[in-house]
């Protein structure tokens, strides 16, 4: 008989119909008169209850139906006699596909998330991780649907690159060289001319630079794929392998970019509320009792648009009034998560788009704000116009980062510098190696145009939507320092 998914069985009111379900046993209890089997196949957070008359089944067969075992059941769909479910299945036939003994690590009892990370190959079968992974799927669908509906083209950028987009240098090298017999020059530097690509290459930290090439040809593109960063960061917010969503749009200014960021993320949140009701209800009950309220709040609020200079003023005023921060927050400091969350959760109590950051800690490709001289893009070292006419102590760039409650920065965006002369001056000022950027620089030489874009950390979006507290728990198999199992 053809299998029916449990999600469809639970929606059905065709009582008296014979159905076949297959899945994994969540629990099995009973007595000499009746057995109750909770069965789940991953299609829904909810289990279907299978009711079996022990007098009609072999005793040894029923003993094999343990937590974690994989079984198939054929029976009659009937109205449930118990509370908590509308329907159940009266079993007629039962087959055990896969036995599961008492060493199964996901027994029906409370497990810590740290324990489950040690068994990531099995944790996906639990209610919590099933809910998280279904929501992850739905967020991916929301992203593709949003950009498709808004005229963006899905653009595939390389995973192997010879350039460092962020200039941080924390990249995983890709090589076919014999690491035990490396050819070096007189200065002791490794020679790569005999390597597969003939030069030093790494796994990408971002598809943005290549994405800009797509935007200056197709008008509006987005990338959505894995990125890699070799940072030795053992925190609840960092992974070595993670997924990024990076749209790039030609002829977009700073205000329009902020409009895009806000509209996009609200679309994703609404998609979750509309399409993941059961999973969100479960996580709201078990993980974070304010989850649904917080998600709904994002849709109701207009995001605050806050220049960095004004944000620093707010933080320093909070310190004067007794607020304690672990890290400093003077003008010119890169804000820590605690500062971002204070602005979002305590001061404004709504999402914030922070703009116009100091040049010192932002990327070379960001568009510089006008300086005091009044000449467009002339920042020199004299500062730039900030919030409500206030003057920032130093030059700023047109960044547009979205800060969210519980998360801090969830989107990092900016207008890109389209001027060849200004881009080259910034590259020279930072003493960057142009060797692997020639193709990027060419876009400013030939038909340059105003453009902007942002990067959304996909796992950070999943953190927010699910209420989970550790980024390692929203990706199936986390890659972190000293951990590449599964």
Short mmCIF file of C-alpha atoms in Angstrom, two decimals:
data_model
loop_
_atom_site.label_atom_id
_atom_site.label_comp_id
_atom_site.label_asym_id
_atom_site.label_seq_id
_atom_site.Cartn_x
_atom_site.Cartn_y
_atom_site.Cartn_z
CA UNK A 1 0.00 0.00 0.00
CA UNK A 2 1.27 3.49 -0.83
CA UNK A 3 2.64 5.44 2.12
CA UNK A 4 0.91 8.62 3.34
CA UNK A 5 2.94 11.27 5.14
CA UNK A 6 1.93 11.81 8.74
CA UNK A 7 1.38 15.54 8.16
CA UNK A 8 -1.33 14.60 5.63
CA UNK A 9 -2.80 11.86 7.80
CA UNK A 10 -3.29 14.34 10.66
CA UNK A 11 -5.11 16.76 8.35
CA UNK A 12 -7.44 14.09 7.04
CA UNK A 13 -11.00 13.58 8.32
CA UNK A 14 -11.63 10.61 6.03
CA UNK A 15 -12.31 8.34 8.97
CA UNK A 16 -12.68 4.65 8.19
CA UNK A 17 -10.11 4.88 5.38
CA UNK A 18 -7.18 2.50 5.41
CA UNK A 19 -3.78 4.27 5.50
CA UNK A 20 -0.11 3.31 5.56
CA UNK A 21 2.40 5.36 7.55
CA UNK A 22 6.12 4.87 8.07
CA UNK A 23 8.50 6.58 10.44
CA UNK A 24 10.44 6.46 13.68
CA UNK A 25 9.03 5.59 17.08
CA UNK A 26 9.00 8.49 19.52
CA UNK A 27 7.51 6.43 22.35
CA UNK A 28 5.81 3.12 23.01
CA UNK A 29 3.68 2.43 26.05
CA UNK A 30 0.94 0.01 26.84
CA UNK A 31 -0.50 -2.78 28.92
CA UNK A 32 -1.95 -6.21 28.32
CA UNK A 33 -5.04 -4.67 26.70
CA UNK A 34 -3.66 -1.96 24.39
CA UNK A 35 -0.41 -0.50 23.04
CA UNK A 36 0.09 3.15 22.10
CA UNK A 37 2.86 4.04 19.66
CA UNK A 38 3.77 7.66 18.92
CA UNK A 39 5.12 7.73 15.36
CA UNK A 40 6.86 10.58 13.53
CA UNK A 41 8.24 10.75 9.98
CA UNK A 42 9.74 14.27 10.02
CA UNK A 43 6.96 15.84 7.96
CA UNK A 44 5.49 17.60 11.02
CA UNK A 45 6.31 18.32 14.65
CA UNK A 46 3.23 16.27 15.59
CA UNK A 47 3.18 12.52 16.07
CA UNK A 48 0.42 10.24 14.92
CA UNK A 49 -0.83 7.84 17.59
CA UNK A 50 -0.96 4.23 16.55
CA UNK A 51 -3.22 2.02 18.64
CA UNK A 52 -2.41 -1.69 18.56
CA UNK A 53 -4.31 -4.59 20.12
CA UNK A 54 -1.54 -6.76 21.63
CA UNK A 55 -3.64 -9.90 21.20
CA UNK A 56 -3.48 -9.42 17.40
CA UNK A 57 0.29 -9.02 17.12
CA UNK A 58 3.21 -11.26 17.94
CA UNK A 59 4.60 -10.38 21.37
CA UNK A 60 8.20 -10.47 20.13
CA UNK A 61 7.32 -8.07 17.29
CA UNK A 62 5.85 -5.53 19.72
CA UNK A 63 8.96 -5.78 21.89
CA UNK A 64 10.99 -4.58 18.89
CA UNK A 65 8.95 -1.36 18.69
CA UNK A 66 11.25 0.68 20.90
CA UNK A 67 12.09 4.39 20.95
CA UNK A 68 14.03 5.19 17.78
CA UNK A 69 13.02 2.07 15.86
CA UNK A 70 11.84 2.51 12.27
CA UNK A 71 8.48 0.90 11.53
CA UNK A 72 5.64 0.82 9.04
CA UNK A 73 1.98 0.62 10.05
CA UNK A 74 -1.10 -0.10 7.99
CA UNK A 75 -4.43 0.50 9.65
CA UNK A 76 -7.70 2.36 9.82
CA UNK A 77 -7.87 6.12 10.38
CA UNK A 78 -10.34 6.79 13.21
CA UNK A 79 -11.36 9.66 15.44
CA UNK A 80 -9.19 9.75 18.52
CA UNK A 81 -10.70 8.84 21.86
CA UNK A 82 -8.00 10.71 23.78
CA UNK A 83 -7.17 14.36 24.20
CA UNK A 84 -4.50 16.13 22.19
CA UNK A 85 -5.17 14.66 18.75
CA UNK A 86 -8.14 14.54 16.41
CA UNK A 87 -7.32 11.23 14.80
CA UNK A 88 -5.35 8.05 15.32
CA UNK A 89 -4.65 4.82 13.52
CA UNK A 90 -6.01 1.42 14.54
CA UNK A 91 -3.18 -0.86 13.51
CA UNK A 92 -3.84 -3.92 11.32
CA UNK A 93 -0.32 -4.63 10.08
CA UNK A 94 3.04 -3.68 11.55
CA UNK A 95 6.53 -4.14 10.16
CA UNK A 96 9.86 -3.24 11.77
CA UNK A 97 12.39 -1.86 9.27
CA UNK A 98 15.15 -0.94 11.69
CA UNK A 99 15.72 -2.08 15.25
CA UNK A 100 16.94 0.35 17.90
CA UNK A 101 18.43 -0.82 21.18
CA UNK A 102 18.83 0.93 24.52
CA UNK A 103 22.12 2.56 23.47
CA UNK A 104 20.21 4.91 21.17
CA UNK A 105 21.45 8.39 22.31
CA UNK A 106 18.14 10.22 21.84
CA UNK A 107 16.04 8.38 24.37
CA UNK A 108 12.79 9.95 25.52
CA UNK A 109 14.22 12.09 28.30
CA UNK A 110 15.64 15.57 28.69
CA UNK A 111 18.93 16.04 26.83
CA UNK A 112 21.15 19.13 26.92
CA UNK A 113 22.00 20.85 23.64
CA UNK A 114 25.68 20.28 24.36
CA UNK A 115 25.00 16.55 24.67
CA UNK A 116 23.05 16.54 21.42
CA UNK A 117 25.87 18.34 19.56
CA UNK A 118 28.02 15.31 20.37
CA UNK A 119 25.41 13.21 18.57
CA UNK A 120 24.61 15.56 15.69
CA UNK A 121 23.98 12.58 13.41
CA UNK A 122 21.03 11.58 15.60
CA UNK A 123 19.80 14.89 17.04
CA UNK A 124 17.88 15.65 13.84
CA UNK A 125 15.31 13.06 14.92
CA UNK A 126 14.33 15.02 18.01
CA UNK A 127 11.35 17.37 18.11
CA UNK A 128 13.45 20.49 18.60
CA UNK A 129 15.85 19.87 15.74
CA UNK A 130 13.11 18.64 13.45
CA UNK A 131 11.32 21.95 14.04
CA UNK A 132 14.49 23.98 13.48
CA UNK A 133 15.34 22.18 10.22
CA UNK A 134 11.82 22.57 8.81
CA UNK A 135 11.99 26.29 9.60
CA UNK A 136 15.44 26.46 8.02
CA UNK A 137 13.98 24.97 4.84
CA UNK A 138 11.12 27.46 4.90
CA UNK A 139 13.48 30.40 5.33
CA UNK A 140 15.44 29.23 2.28
CA UNK A 141 12.21 29.07 0.31
CA UNK A 142 11.22 32.54 1.52
CA UNK A 143 14.56 33.97 0.38
CA UNK A 144 14.38 32.48 -3.09
CA UNK A 145 10.72 33.45 -3.47
CA UNK A 146 11.28 37.04 -2.34
CA UNK A 147 14.10 37.70 -4.75
CA UNK A 148 12.39 35.92 -7.63
CA UNK A 149 9.24 37.98 -7.11
CA UNK A 150 11.28 41.20 -6.98
CA UNK A 151 13.18 40.64 -10.21
CA UNK A 152 16.52 39.43 -8.82
CA UNK A 153 18.58 36.75 -10.55
CA UNK A 154 20.08 33.88 -8.56
CA UNK A 155 23.79 34.21 -9.21
CA UNK A 156 26.35 31.53 -8.37
CA UNK A 157 29.69 32.84 -7.16
CA UNK A 158 32.83 30.69 -6.69
CA UNK A 159 33.67 28.90 -3.48
CA UNK A 160 37.37 28.83 -4.38
CA UNK A 161 38.98 32.24 -4.72
CA UNK A 162 42.35 33.96 -4.90
CA UNK A 163 41.04 37.19 -3.32
CA UNK A 164 40.08 38.08 0.23
CA UNK A 165 36.84 40.06 0.12
CA UNK A 166 36.97 41.32 3.70
CA UNK A 167 40.74 41.75 3.90
CA UNK A 168 40.79 39.87 7.20
CA UNK A 169 43.06 37.07 6.07
CA UNK A 170 41.20 34.41 8.08
CA UNK A 171 40.71 31.99 5.19
CA UNK A 172 41.02 28.24 4.65
CA UNK A 173 43.61 27.45 2.01
CA UNK A 174 42.83 25.15 -0.90
CA UNK A 175 45.82 23.27 -2.24
CA UNK A 176 46.97 20.04 -3.85
CA UNK A 177 50.56 20.63 -2.74
CA UNK A 178 52.43 18.07 -0.65
CA UNK A 179 52.48 19.78 2.74
CA UNK A 180 55.50 17.69 3.76
CA UNK A 181 57.60 18.93 0.85
CA UNK A 182 56.76 22.58 0.13
CA UNK A 183 58.77 24.46 -2.47
CA UNK A 184 59.88 27.86 -1.15
CA UNK A 185 61.73 30.87 -2.52
CA UNK A 186 64.85 32.49 -1.07
CA UNK A 187 62.77 34.48 1.41
CA UNK A 188 61.12 31.31 2.68
CA UNK A 189 57.75 32.03 1.04
CA UNK A 190 55.84 29.12 -0.47
CA UNK A 191 55.92 28.96 -4.27
CA UNK A 192 52.50 28.13 -5.72
CA UNK A 193 53.30 27.92 -9.42
CA UNK A 194 53.15 24.12 -9.22
CA UNK A 195 49.85 24.11 -7.31
CA UNK A 196 46.57 23.16 -9.01
CA UNK A 197 45.53 26.76 -9.76
CA UNK A 198 49.08 28.07 -10.07
CA UNK A 199 48.54 30.53 -7.23
CA UNK A 200 47.46 30.60 -3.60
CA UNK A 201 43.72 30.00 -3.30
CA UNK A 202 41.26 29.73 -0.42
CA UNK A 203 37.65 29.01 0.40
CA UNK A 204 35.62 32.18 0.05
CA UNK A 205 34.50 34.36 2.95
CA UNK A 206 31.94 36.12 0.74
CA UNK A 207 30.57 36.15 -2.78
CA UNK A 208 30.06 39.90 -2.70
CA UNK A 209 32.84 41.06 -5.01
CA UNK A 210 31.78 38.62 -7.73
CA UNK A 211 28.17 39.51 -6.97
CA UNK A 212 28.93 43.12 -7.82
CA UNK A 213 30.03 41.96 -11.27
CA UNK A 214 26.64 40.30 -11.69
CA UNK A 215 24.76 43.40 -10.53
CA UNK A 216 26.61 45.61 -13.02
CA UNK A 217 25.46 43.31 -15.83
CA UNK A 218 22.06 41.94 -14.77
CA UNK A 219 20.90 44.86 -12.61
CA UNK A 220 19.89 42.89 -9.51
CA UNK A 221 21.31 39.57 -8.34
CA UNK A 222 21.57 37.56 -5.15
CA UNK A 223 23.90 34.83 -4.00
CA UNK A 224 22.94 32.16 -1.49
CA UNK A 225 25.59 29.65 -0.56
CA UNK A 226 28.21 28.45 1.91
CA UNK A 227 31.05 30.70 3.03
CA UNK A 228 34.04 29.95 5.22
CA UNK A 229 36.06 31.80 7.83
CA UNK A 230 39.06 30.42 9.71
CA UNK A 231 38.52 32.38 12.91
CA UNK A 232 39.37 30.63 16.15
CA UNK A 233 36.10 31.81 17.72
CA UNK A 234 34.35 29.44 20.11
CA UNK A 235 31.25 31.56 20.69
CA UNK A 236 27.50 30.97 20.32
CA UNK A 237 27.53 33.33 17.29
CA UNK A 238 30.39 31.96 15.16
CA UNK A 239 30.82 29.09 12.72
CA UNK A 240 33.72 28.22 10.43
CA UNK A 241 31.29 27.19 7.70
CA UNK A 242 28.07 29.13 7.32
CA UNK A 243 25.59 30.27 4.67
CA UNK A 244 25.27 33.81 3.35
CA UNK A 245 22.59 35.62 1.36
CA UNK A 246 24.09 38.52 -0.57
CA UNK A 247 21.99 40.66 -2.93
CA UNK A 248 23.64 43.35 -5.05
CA UNK A 249 21.65 45.97 -6.92
CA UNK A 250 22.66 48.54 -9.51
CA UNK A 251 21.44 52.15 -9.19
CA UNK A 252 20.49 51.78 -5.51
CA UNK A 253 21.25 54.53 -3.00
CA UNK A 254 21.52 54.34 0.79
CA UNK A 255 17.85 55.03 1.56
CA UNK A 256 16.71 52.51 -1.03
CA UNK A 257 19.12 49.94 0.36
CA UNK A 258 17.66 50.34 3.85
CA UNK A 259 14.16 49.98 2.38
CA UNK A 260 15.25 46.72 0.73
CA UNK A 261 16.82 45.36 3.92
CA UNK A 262 13.73 46.08 6.00
CA UNK A 263 11.26 44.77 3.43
CA UNK A 264 13.27 41.60 2.83
CA UNK A 265 13.66 40.59 6.45
CA UNK A 266 10.03 41.35 7.26
CA UNK A 267 9.01 39.14 4.34
CA UNK A 268 11.08 36.27 5.76
CA UNK A 269 9.62 36.69 9.26
CA UNK A 270 6.07 36.81 7.90
CA UNK A 271 6.75 33.69 5.85
CA UNK A 272 7.77 31.87 9.02
CA UNK A 273 4.65 33.00 10.89
CA UNK A 274 2.43 31.97 7.96
CA UNK A 275 4.07 28.65 7.07
CA UNK A 276 5.66 27.29 10.26
CA UNK A 277 2.84 27.66 12.79
CA UNK A 278 3.15 24.24 14.46
CA UNK A 279 6.93 24.35 14.71
CA UNK A 280 6.93 27.92 16.02
CA UNK A 281 4.26 27.03 18.58
CA UNK A 282 6.42 24.16 19.81
CA UNK A 283 9.57 26.33 20.05
CA UNK A 284 7.56 29.09 21.69
CA UNK A 285 6.52 26.64 24.38
CA UNK A 286 9.80 24.75 24.82
CA UNK A 287 12.61 27.21 23.97
CA UNK A 288 11.46 30.84 24.21
CA UNK A 289 8.01 31.81 25.43
CA UNK A 290 8.33 35.28 23.85
CA UNK A 291 9.31 33.98 20.41
CA UNK A 292 6.06 34.47 18.49
CA UNK A 293 5.43 37.81 20.17
CA UNK A 294 8.89 38.99 19.13
CA UNK A 295 8.42 37.84 15.53
CA UNK A 296 5.06 39.58 15.30
CA UNK A 297 6.63 42.70 16.79
CA UNK A 298 9.14 42.90 13.92
CA UNK A 299 6.28 43.12 11.43
CA UNK A 300 4.53 45.89 13.35
CA UNK A 301 7.53 48.16 13.84
CA UNK A 302 9.23 50.55 11.45
CA UNK A 303 12.95 50.00 11.83
CA UNK A 304 14.87 52.89 13.41
CA UNK A 305 17.48 54.41 11.10
CA UNK A 306 20.31 55.48 13.33
CA UNK A 307 23.67 57.01 12.34
CA UNK A 308 26.61 55.47 14.19
CA UNK A 309 27.55 58.84 15.72
CA UNK A 310 24.14 59.21 17.34
CA UNK A 311 24.26 55.58 18.49
CA UNK A 312 27.56 56.24 20.27
CA UNK A 313 26.03 59.30 21.94
CA UNK A 314 23.13 57.16 23.23
CA UNK A 315 25.50 54.49 24.56
CA UNK A 316 27.72 57.03 26.30
CA UNK A 317 24.68 58.67 27.87
CA UNK A 318 23.60 55.23 29.14
CA UNK A 319 27.04 54.76 30.72
CA UNK A 320 26.69 58.11 32.46
CA UNK A 321 23.39 56.87 33.88
CA UNK A 322 24.96 53.73 35.31
CA UNK A 323 24.80 51.20 32.46
CA UNK A 324 27.73 48.78 32.53
CA UNK A 325 29.30 47.43 29.33
CA UNK A 326 32.16 44.95 29.09
CA UNK A 327 33.67 46.62 26.03
CA UNK A 328 34.39 50.33 25.37
CA UNK A 329 32.12 52.30 23.05
CA UNK A 330 33.87 55.51 22.11
CA UNK A 331 33.56 57.05 18.68
CA UNK A 332 35.71 54.95 16.37
CA UNK A 333 35.12 51.66 18.20
CA UNK A 334 33.51 48.78 16.39
CA UNK A 335 30.36 48.12 18.41
CA UNK A 336 30.13 44.83 20.30
CA UNK A 337 27.00 42.70 20.38
CA UNK A 338 26.16 44.03 23.86
CA UNK A 339 26.07 47.60 22.50
CA UNK A 340 23.92 46.64 19.53
CA UNK A 341 21.49 44.73 21.72
CA UNK A 342 21.23 47.60 24.20
CA UNK A 343 20.15 49.94 21.41
CA UNK A 344 17.64 47.43 20.05
CA UNK A 345 16.29 45.79 23.20
CA UNK A 346 16.48 48.53 25.83
CA UNK A 347 16.69 51.95 24.22
CA UNK A 348 14.52 51.75 21.09
CA UNK A 349 12.82 48.40 21.77
CA UNK A 350 12.66 47.73 18.03
CA UNK A 351 15.04 46.78 15.19
CA UNK A 352 17.62 49.37 14.22
CA UNK A 353 19.44 50.03 10.96
CA UNK A 354 22.74 51.63 11.92
CA UNK A 355 24.37 53.77 9.26
CA UNK A 356 27.46 55.82 8.47
CA UNK A 357 30.19 53.95 10.31
CA UNK A 358 33.78 55.17 10.78
CA UNK A 359 36.00 54.29 7.85
CA UNK A 360 38.63 52.78 10.15
CA UNK A 361 36.85 49.45 10.72
CA UNK A 362 34.76 49.13 7.57
CA UNK A 363 35.69 47.51 4.27
CA UNK A 364 37.58 49.22 1.48
CA UNK A 365 34.72 48.95 -1.01
CA UNK A 366 32.21 51.07 0.96
CA UNK A 367 31.19 54.47 -0.37
CA UNK A 368 32.63 57.36 1.62
CA UNK A 369 30.33 60.06 2.94
CA UNK A 370 30.90 63.69 1.91
CA UNK A 371 33.44 65.57 4.07
CA UNK A 372 33.25 69.01 5.62
CA UNK A 373 34.59 70.63 2.50
CA UNK A 374 31.27 69.96 0.85
CA UNK A 375 32.86 68.09 -2.05
CA UNK A 376 31.10 64.83 -2.70
CA UNK A 377 33.06 61.93 -1.24
CA UNK A 378 35.80 64.18 0.16
CA UNK A 379 36.26 62.95 3.67
CA UNK A 380 39.99 63.51 4.08
CA UNK A 381 40.53 63.14 7.81
CA UNK A 382 38.29 66.03 8.86
CA UNK A 383 35.13 64.12 9.49
CA UNK A 384 31.70 63.97 7.86
CA UNK A 385 28.18 65.20 8.47
CA UNK A 386 26.30 62.92 10.82
CA UNK A 387 22.93 62.81 12.55
CA UNK A 388 20.83 65.97 12.31
CA UNK A 389 23.80 67.99 11.10
CA UNK A 390 26.16 66.81 13.83
CA UNK A 391 29.76 66.36 12.76
CA UNK A 392 31.43 63.00 13.26
CA UNK A 393 35.00 63.18 14.59
CA UNK A 394 36.32 61.28 11.57
CA UNK A 395 35.44 60.10 8.05
CA UNK A 396 32.49 57.75 7.68
CA UNK A 397 31.21 55.31 5.10
CA UNK A 398 27.69 54.51 3.93
CA UNK A 399 27.17 51.28 5.85
CA UNK A 400 23.67 50.04 6.65
CA UNK A 401 23.73 47.26 9.28
CA UNK A 402 20.46 45.82 10.62
CA UNK A 403 20.47 45.11 14.36
CA UNK A 404 17.93 42.71 15.84
CA UNK A 405 16.87 41.78 19.38
CA UNK A 406 18.58 38.66 20.78
CA UNK A 407 21.04 38.67 17.87
CA UNK A 408 22.74 42.00 17.37
CA UNK A 409 23.86 42.46 13.76
CA UNK A 410 21.85 40.26 11.40
CA UNK A 411 22.55 42.15 8.15
CA UNK A 412 25.70 43.99 7.10
CA UNK A 413 25.25 46.23 4.09
CA UNK A 414 26.55 49.32 2.36
CA UNK A 415 26.54 51.46 -0.71
CA UNK A 416 29.60 50.50 -2.76
CA UNK A 417 32.14 53.08 -3.91
CA UNK A 418 31.60 53.45 -7.66
CA UNK A 419 34.38 56.00 -8.29
CA UNK A 420 37.57 54.49 -9.69
CA UNK A 421 39.75 57.24 -8.22
CA UNK A 422 38.26 57.04 -4.74
CA UNK A 423 38.32 53.24 -4.67
CA UNK A 424 41.96 53.19 -5.75
CA UNK A 425 42.85 55.84 -3.18
CA UNK A 426 41.25 53.74 -0.42
CA UNK A 427 43.04 50.58 -1.58
CA UNK A 428 46.34 52.47 -1.57
CA UNK A 429 45.62 54.04 1.81
CA UNK A 430 45.16 50.57 3.29
CA UNK A 431 48.22 49.29 1.44
CA UNK A 432 46.23 46.42 -0.05
CA UNK A 433 47.71 44.06 -2.63
CA UNK A 434 45.99 44.79 -5.97
CA UNK A 435 47.28 41.59 -7.60
CA UNK A 436 44.05 39.65 -7.16
CA UNK A 437 41.69 42.64 -7.37
CA UNK A 438 42.40 43.76 -10.95
CA UNK A 439 39.15 42.30 -12.25
CA UNK A 440 37.15 44.01 -9.49
CA UNK A 441 38.86 47.34 -10.18
CA UNK A 442 37.99 46.99 -13.88
CA UNK A 443 34.28 47.43 -13.02
CA UNK A 444 35.12 50.99 -11.93
CA UNK A 445 37.11 51.65 -15.10
CA UNK A 446 34.52 50.50 -17.61
CA UNK A 447 30.92 51.61 -17.19
CA UNK A 448 30.89 52.03 -13.41
CA UNK A 449 27.51 52.68 -11.84
CA UNK A 450 26.11 53.44 -8.38
CA UNK A 451 25.23 50.20 -6.62
CA UNK A 452 24.64 48.74 -3.18
CA UNK A 453 24.08 45.46 -1.41
CA UNK A 454 24.11 43.55 1.85
CA UNK A 455 24.98 40.23 3.41
CA UNK A 456 22.59 38.29 5.63
CA UNK A 457 24.03 35.54 7.80
CA UNK A 458 21.49 32.78 7.15
CA UNK A 459 22.15 31.03 10.46
CA UNK A 460 21.63 34.29 12.35
CA UNK A 461 18.24 34.62 10.69
CA UNK A 462 17.41 31.07 11.80
CA UNK A 463 18.57 31.90 15.34
CA UNK A 464 16.14 34.81 15.47
CA UNK A 465 13.20 32.96 13.92
CA UNK A 466 13.58 29.85 16.10
CA UNK A 467 14.60 31.45 19.40
CA UNK A 468 17.57 29.08 19.67
CA UNK A 469 20.54 30.46 21.61
CA UNK A 470 23.54 28.85 19.90
CA UNK A 471 24.33 29.08 16.19
CA UNK A 472 25.63 25.50 16.28
CA UNK A 473 22.05 24.37 16.85
CA UNK A 474 20.54 25.90 13.69
CA UNK A 475 22.79 24.19 11.11
CA UNK A 476 22.68 20.41 10.66
CA UNK A 477 26.40 19.75 11.10
CA UNK A 478 28.31 22.68 12.64
CA UNK A 479 31.93 23.31 11.70
CA UNK A 480 33.82 24.98 14.55
CA UNK A 481 37.42 25.02 15.85
CA UNK A 482 38.61 21.47 16.55
CA UNK A 483 35.30 20.04 15.34
CA UNK A 484 34.59 18.72 11.83
CA UNK A 485 32.77 15.49 12.65
CA UNK A 486 29.76 14.10 10.86
#
